[in-house]
CSV table of C-alpha atoms in Angstrom, one decimal:
chain,number,residue,atom,x,y,z
R,1,MET,CA,-14.8,1.6,3.3
R,2,GLY,CA,-13.7,-1.9,3.3
R,3,THR,CA,-16.6,-4.5,5.6
R,4,ASP,CA,-14.8,-3.6,8.7
R,5,GLY,CA,-15.5,0.6,7.6
R,6,VAL,CA,-12.5,1.2,7.4
R,7,ALA,CA,-11.2,2.7,4.2
R,8,ILE,CA,-9.3,1.2,1.0
R,9,PRO,CA,-7.0,3.1,-1.1
R,10,LEU,CA,-7.8,2.7,-4.3
R,11,SER,CA,-4.5,3.2,-7.4
R,12,THR,CA,-6.4,5.6,-10.6
R,13,ALA,CA,-6.9,2.3,-13.0
R,14,GLU,CA,-8.2,-0.2,-9.8
R,15,PHE,CA,-10.9,2.9,-9.1
R,16,ARG,CA,-11.9,3.2,-12.3
R,17,LEU,CA,-11.7,-0.7,-13.1
R,18,LEU,CA,-14.1,-0.6,-9.8
R,19,CYS,CA,-16.6,2.4,-11.5
R,20,VAL,CA,-17.0,0.2,-14.6
R,21,PHE,CA,-17.6,-2.9,-12.7
R,22,LEU,CA,-20.1,-1.0,-10.3
R,23,GLU,CA,-22.0,1.4,-13.4
R,24,ARG,CA,-22.3,-2.8,-14.9
R,25,PRO,CA,-23.0,-4.9,-11.9
R,26,GLY,CA,-24.2,-8.2,-13.7
R,27,MET,CA,-22.7,-7.7,-17.2
R,28,VAL,CA,-19.5,-9.8,-18.4
R,29,LEU,CA,-16.9,-7.6,-20.1
R,30,SER,CA,-14.7,-8.7,-22.2
R,31,ARG,CA,-10.6,-7.3,-21.2
R,32,ASP,CA,-10.6,-5.4,-24.3
R,33,GLN,CA,-13.8,-3.7,-22.6
R,34,LEU,CA,-12.6,-2.9,-19.6
R,35,LEU,CA,-9.0,-1.9,-21.2
R,36,ASP,CA,-11.4,0.5,-23.5
R,37,LEU,CA,-14.1,1.6,-20.7
R,38,THR,CA,-11.6,2.4,-17.6
R,39,SER,CA,-8.2,3.7,-19.9
R,40,GLY,CA,-10.1,4.5,-23.5
R,41,LYS,CA,-7.4,2.6,-25.4
R,42,ALA,CA,-7.7,-0.6,-27.3
R,43,ALA,CA,-6.1,-4.1,-26.1
R,44,ASP,CA,-3.2,-5.7,-28.1
R,45,VAL,CA,-3.8,-9.7,-28.4
R,46,TRP,CA,-1.7,-10.8,-25.3
R,47,ASP,CA,-2.4,-7.6,-23.2
R,48,ARG,CA,-3.3,-8.7,-19.8
R,49,SER,CA,-2.8,-5.7,-17.8
R,50,ILE,CA,-6.9,-5.9,-17.3
R,51,ASP,CA,-6.2,-9.6,-15.3
R,52,ASN,CA,-3.4,-7.7,-13.1
R,53,GLN,CA,-5.8,-4.3,-12.7
R,54,VAL,CA,-8.3,-7.2,-11.5
R,55,SER,CA,-6.5,-8.9,-9.3
R,56,ARG,CA,-5.0,-5.6,-7.4
R,57,LEU,CA,-8.6,-5.1,-6.8
R,58,ARG,CA,-9.4,-8.1,-5.2
R,59,ARG,CA,-6.7,-8.3,-3.1
R,60,LYS,CA,-8.6,-5.2,-1.6
R,61,ILE,CA,-11.9,-5.7,-1.9
R,62,GLU,CA,-12.7,-9.3,-1.6
R,63,ARG,CA,-12.9,-11.4,1.6
R,64,ASP,CA,-10.3,-14.0,0.4
R,65,PRO,CA,-9.5,-12.9,-3.2
R,66,ARG,CA,-8.6,-16.7,-4.0
R,67,ASN,CA,-12.4,-17.4,-4.3
R,68,PRO,CA,-13.6,-14.1,-5.3
R,69,VAL,CA,-17.4,-13.8,-4.7
R,70,LEU,CA,-16.9,-10.3,-6.5
R,71,ILE,CA,-16.0,-10.3,-9.1
R,72,ALA,CA,-16.2,-13.4,-11.3
R,73,THR,CA,-14.0,-14.5,-14.0
R,74,HIS,CA,-15.9,-16.3,-17.1
R,75,TRP,CA,-13.6,-18.1,-18.6
R,76,GLY,CA,-13.2,-17.2,-22.1
R,77,GLY,CA,-15.7,-13.6,-21.9
R,78,GLY,CA,-14.2,-11.9,-19.0
R,79,TYR,CA,-14.9,-10.8,-15.8
R,80,SER,CA,-18.7,-8.9,-14.3
R,81,PHE,CA,-19.6,-7.3,-11.0
R,82,THR,CA,-22.5,-10.0,-8.8
R,83,ALA,CA,-22.8,-8.3,-5.9
R,84,LYS,CA,-25.5,-5.9,-5.6
R,85,VAL,CA,-25.6,-3.0,-6.5
R,86,GLU,CA,-28.5,-0.1,-5.7
R,87,GLY,CA,-28.1,4.3,-6.0
R,88,ILE,CA,-24.2,5.3,-7.2
C-alpha cells in the first residue's frame, strides 16, 4: 500500500527486489548481490538492470523519487533500504 492507503501494483521483479530490501533493512547490498538474490544469476560487470529496477521501484514507493529516503544509494557500494521494518 502506498502512503495514502492505495495499493500499488508491482512487477514480479519489483516485488522480489522490495522483498530482498525488507528482509535486510539497513544492509548495503551490491548490484551483484541484488541480482543474485532477486533472480539467482550472477551479474555481468556492465549489467545495470538492477539500477533500472531500483529506479522503477523508487518511482512507485518514494514520495519524491528524485530525493529518495526509503532506498538509499551508496556510491560504489550498492543500495540499502533505510526504513524501519517490523514484523515481516
